[in-house]
CSV table of C-alpha atoms in Angstrom, one decimal:
chain,number,residue,atom,x,y,z
A,24,MET,CA,71.8,95.8,157.5
A,25,ALA,CA,69.2,96.7,155.0
A,26,PRO,CA,67.6,100.1,155.2
A,27,ALA,CA,64.0,100.3,156.5
A,28,SER,CA,61.4,100.5,153.7
A,29,ASN,CA,59.3,103.6,153.7
A,30,ALA,CA,55.4,103.7,153.3
A,31,HIS,CA,55.8,104.0,149.5
A,32,ASP,CA,57.8,101.0,149.1
A,33,GLN,CA,55.2,99.1,151.3
A,34,ASP,CA,52.4,100.3,149.3
A,35,TRP,CA,54.2,99.5,146.0
A,36,TYR,CA,54.7,95.8,147.0
A,37,SER,CA,51.4,95.3,148.8
A,38,PRO,CA,48.6,93.2,147.0
A,39,GLN,CA,46.6,96.4,146.5
A,40,GLY,CA,49.7,98.1,144.8
A,41,LEU,CA,50.2,95.2,142.5
A,42,LEU,CA,46.6,95.1,141.5
A,43,SER,CA,46.5,98.8,141.0
A,44,ARG,CA,49.6,98.6,138.6
A,45,LEU,CA,48.1,95.6,136.8
A,46,PHE,CA,44.9,97.5,135.9
A,47,LEU,CA,46.6,100.8,135.2
A,48,PRO,CA,46.6,100.5,131.4
A,49,LEU,CA,42.9,99.6,131.4
A,50,ARG,CA,42.2,102.7,133.5
A,51,ARG,CA,44.2,105.0,131.2
A,52,LEU,CA,42.2,103.7,128.2
A,53,GLY,CA,39.0,104.4,130.0
A,54,LEU,CA,38.1,100.7,130.0
A,55,MET,CA,38.1,100.6,133.9
A,56,PRO,CA,36.9,103.2,136.4
A,57,ASP,CA,39.5,104.8,138.5
A,58,PRO,CA,38.4,104.5,142.2
A,59,ARG,CA,39.9,108.0,142.8
A,60,THR,CA,37.6,109.7,140.4
A,61,ARG,CA,34.5,107.6,140.8
A,62,THR,CA,31.3,109.4,140.0
A,63,ARG,CA,28.8,109.6,142.9
A,64,THR,CA,25.5,107.8,142.1
A,65,HIS,CA,22.3,107.4,144.1
A,66,SER,CA,18.6,107.1,143.6
A,67,HIS,CA,16.2,109.6,144.9
A,68,LEU,CA,15.3,107.1,147.7
A,69,HIS,CA,18.6,107.7,149.3
A,70,LEU,CA,19.0,111.4,149.2
A,71,ARG,CA,18.8,111.8,153.0
A,72,HIS,CA,22.4,110.1,153.0
A,73,ASP,CA,23.9,112.4,150.3
A,74,PRO,CA,24.2,116.0,151.4
A,75,GLY,CA,25.5,116.9,148.0
A,76,VAL,CA,21.9,117.0,146.6
A,77,THR,CA,19.7,119.7,147.9
A,78,ALA,CA,16.0,120.9,147.6
A,79,ILE,CA,17.0,123.3,145.0
A,80,ASP,CA,18.6,120.5,142.9
A,81,LEU,CA,15.5,118.5,143.2
A,82,ALA,CA,13.5,121.4,142.1
A,83,MET,CA,15.6,122.1,139.2
A,84,MET,CA,15.5,118.4,138.2
A,85,ARG,CA,11.8,118.5,138.2
A,86,ARG,CA,11.8,121.5,136.0
A,87,ALA,CA,14.2,119.6,133.6
A,88,ILE,CA,11.5,116.9,133.6
A,89,GLU,CA,8.9,119.4,132.7
A,90,LEU,CA,11.1,120.6,129.8
A,91,ALA,CA,11.6,116.9,128.7
A,92,LYS,CA,7.7,116.6,128.5
A,93,GLN,CA,7.6,119.6,126.3
A,94,ALA,CA,10.2,117.9,124.0
A,95,ALA,CA,8.1,114.8,123.9
A,96,ALA,CA,5.0,116.8,122.9
A,97,MET,CA,7.1,117.9,119.8
A,98,ASP,CA,8.0,114.3,119.0
A,99,GLU,CA,11.4,114.9,120.3
A,100,VAL,CA,13.3,112.4,122.6
A,101,PRO,CA,12.3,113.6,126.0
A,102,VAL,CA,15.4,115.2,127.6
A,103,GLY,CA,15.5,118.6,129.3
A,104,ALA,CA,18.3,120.5,131.0
A,105,VAL,CA,18.6,123.5,133.4
A,106,VAL,CA,21.5,125.7,134.3
A,107,TYR,CA,21.2,127.4,137.5
A,108,GLN,CA,23.1,129.4,140.3
A,109,GLY,CA,21.6,128.7,143.7
A,110,SER,CA,17.9,129.1,143.2
A,111,ARG,CA,18.3,131.3,140.1
A,112,ILE,CA,17.7,129.6,136.7
A,113,ILE,CA,20.1,131.0,134.2
A,114,ALA,CA,19.0,129.0,131.0
A,115,GLU,CA,17.0,126.1,130.1
A,116,GLY,CA,16.9,123.7,127.0
A,117,TYR,CA,15.2,120.6,125.6
A,118,ASN,CA,16.0,118.3,122.6
A,119,LEU,CA,15.4,119.9,119.2
A,120,ARG,CA,17.2,117.7,116.8
A,121,GLU,CA,14.1,116.7,115.0
A,122,ALA,CA,12.7,120.3,114.7
A,123,THR,CA,16.1,121.8,113.7
A,124,CYS,CA,17.6,118.9,111.8
A,125,ASP,CA,20.7,119.8,113.8
A,126,PRO,CA,22.5,116.9,115.5
A,127,VAL,CA,24.1,119.0,118.1
A,128,THR,CA,20.9,120.5,119.5
A,129,HIS,CA,20.9,118.4,122.6
A,130,ALA,CA,19.0,119.6,125.7
A,131,GLU,CA,22.1,120.4,127.8
A,132,LEU,CA,24.3,121.7,125.0
A,133,LEU,CA,21.6,124.3,124.1
A,134,ALA,CA,21.3,125.2,127.9
A,135,VAL,CA,24.9,125.7,128.5
A,136,SER,CA,25.2,127.7,125.3
A,137,LYS,CA,22.3,130.0,126.4
A,138,ALA,CA,23.9,130.3,129.9
A,139,GLY,CA,27.3,131.5,128.5
A,140,ARG,CA,25.4,134.1,126.5
A,141,ALA,CA,23.3,135.2,129.5
A,142,LEU,CA,26.3,135.4,131.8
A,143,LYS,CA,28.5,136.9,129.2
A,144,ASP,CA,31.1,134.3,130.2
A,145,TRP,CA,31.8,130.9,128.8
A,146,ARG,CA,33.1,129.8,132.1
A,147,LEU,CA,30.4,128.3,134.1
A,148,ASN,CA,32.2,127.3,137.3
A,149,GLU,CA,29.6,128.7,139.6
A,150,CYS,CA,26.7,127.1,137.7
A,151,SER,CA,25.0,123.7,138.2
A,152,VAL,CA,23.4,121.7,135.4
A,153,ALA,CA,20.5,119.4,135.9
A,154,VAL,CA,19.8,117.0,132.9
A,155,THR,CA,17.2,114.3,132.8
A,156,LEU,CA,19.5,111.8,130.8
A,157,GLU,CA,23.3,111.2,131.2
A,158,PRO,CA,25.2,113.3,128.7
A,159,CYS,CA,26.6,111.7,125.7
A,160,PRO,CA,30.3,112.2,124.7
A,161,MET,CA,29.4,115.5,123.0
A,162,CYS,CA,27.5,116.9,125.9
A,163,ALA,CA,30.0,115.6,128.5
A,164,GLY,CA,32.8,117.4,126.6
A,165,ALA,CA,30.8,120.5,126.8
A,166,MET,CA,30.6,120.1,130.5
A,167,VAL,CA,34.3,120.1,130.7
A,168,ASN,CA,35.0,122.7,128.1
A,169,GLY,CA,32.4,125.0,129.7
A,170,ARG,CA,34.0,124.5,133.2
A,171,VAL,CA,30.6,123.6,134.6
A,172,GLY,CA,30.8,123.5,138.4
A,173,ARG,CA,28.3,120.7,139.1
A,174,LEU,CA,26.5,118.2,136.9
A,175,LEU,CA,23.4,116.3,138.1
A,176,TYR,CA,21.7,113.8,135.8
A,177,GLY,CA,18.7,111.5,136.1
A,178,ALA,CA,18.5,108.3,133.9
A,179,THR,CA,21.7,106.5,132.9
A,180,ASP,CA,22.3,106.0,129.2
A,181,PRO,CA,23.4,102.4,128.4
A,182,LYS,CA,23.9,103.4,124.7
A,183,ALA,CA,25.8,106.7,124.9
A,184,GLY,CA,26.3,107.7,128.5
A,185,ALA,CA,29.7,109.4,128.8
A,186,CYS,CA,29.8,110.4,132.6
A,187,GLN,CA,29.8,106.9,134.1
A,188,THR,CA,28.1,104.3,132.0
A,189,LEU,CA,30.2,104.0,128.8
A,190,TYR,CA,32.9,106.5,129.4
A,191,ARG,CA,34.0,108.8,132.2
A,192,ILE,CA,35.0,111.9,130.3
A,193,THR,CA,33.9,114.3,133.1
A,194,ALA,CA,36.2,112.4,135.6
A,195,ASP,CA,39.2,112.2,133.3
A,196,ARG,CA,42.1,113.7,135.0
A,197,ARG,CA,44.0,114.1,131.8
A,198,LEU,CA,41.5,116.9,131.0
A,199,ASN,CA,41.8,120.4,132.5
A,200,HIS,CA,38.5,120.3,134.4
A,201,GLN,CA,36.5,117.8,136.3
A,202,PRO,CA,32.9,118.9,137.3
A,203,VAL,CA,31.4,117.4,140.3
A,204,VAL,CA,29.0,114.7,139.0
A,205,ILE,CA,26.0,113.3,140.7
A,206,GLY,CA,23.9,110.7,138.8
A,207,GLY,CA,20.6,109.0,139.5
A,208,VAL,CA,18.7,112.2,140.7
A,209,LEU,CA,15.0,111.3,140.2
A,210,ALA,CA,16.2,108.6,138.0
A,211,GLU,CA,12.9,106.6,137.9
A,212,GLU,CA,10.9,109.6,136.8
A,213,CYS,CA,13.4,110.5,134.1
A,214,ALA,CA,13.7,107.0,132.8
A,215,GLN,CA,9.9,106.6,132.8
A,216,LEU,CA,9.6,109.5,130.4
A,217,LEU,CA,11.9,107.9,128.0
A,218,LYS,CA,10.3,104.4,128.2
A,219,ASP,CA,6.8,105.9,127.6
A,220,PHE,CA,8.0,107.9,124.7
A,221,PHE,CA,9.7,104.9,122.8
A,222,ARG,CA,6.9,102.6,123.6
A,223,GLN,CA,4.5,105.1,121.9
A,224,ARG,CA,6.9,105.5,119.0
A,225,ARG,CA,7.0,101.7,118.5
A,226,ALA,CA,3.3,101.6,118.7
A,227,ASP,CA,2.9,104.4,116.1
A,228,ILE,CA,5.3,102.5,113.7
A,229,ARG,CA,3.3,99.3,114.0
A,230,ALA,CA,0.1,101.1,113.4
A,231,ARG,CA,1.5,102.9,110.2
A,232,ARG,CA,2.9,99.6,109.1
A,233,ASP,CA,-0.4,97.7,109.5
A,234,GLY,CA,-2.4,100.5,107.9
A,235,GLU,CA,-0.2,100.3,104.7
A,236,GLN,CA,-0.8,96.5,104.7
A,237,VAL,CA,-4.5,97.0,104.7
A,238,ARG,CA,-4.4,99.5,101.8
A,239,GLN,CA,-2.5,97.2,99.6
A,240,PRO,CA,-4.6,95.7,96.8
A,241,ALA,CA,-5.5,92.1,97.1
């Protein structure tokens, strides 16, 4: 008489188990999301169903939006970030790459760097970060290395997003820290800032090009 199979054996030979093993190499390469580490996303229209986002989180994201507007006024890509504990703001930042000619001066990287100095501790486990754009690989890595407790971002980044869109660095269990990540917070407002900025930039480029053509001798 064959021994009764246990629950593990049943899971192993079930259709779900077979599919899970089939796609395991893709998940390990980061080419397919792992349902166990799925990033929570939502729009601000559905906050009532997500108790993870509080009124304080919304206020901090709105502050990050104001910082992004300051960046835009300096002809920087409008991204702002706030590091906070409860209702207390620890540090803020916005993009400064053009002003500093420094490729690492992204908003959230500046903010977490300032927060570590302010708290005299590089471990930011008790901190939340609100940033208007999904962090890139560099900044997502900083969230992991800085042991950030919670990360909230606004607009997704189809060209460099490393929390959910292109990569899932902050959810990678091979790393030694995984912050809580909530995307899509006030996403429409955050995305509109970027759309308006790049629309104006394209218009300025066209105007300069047209002006140069007018000045050319006949």
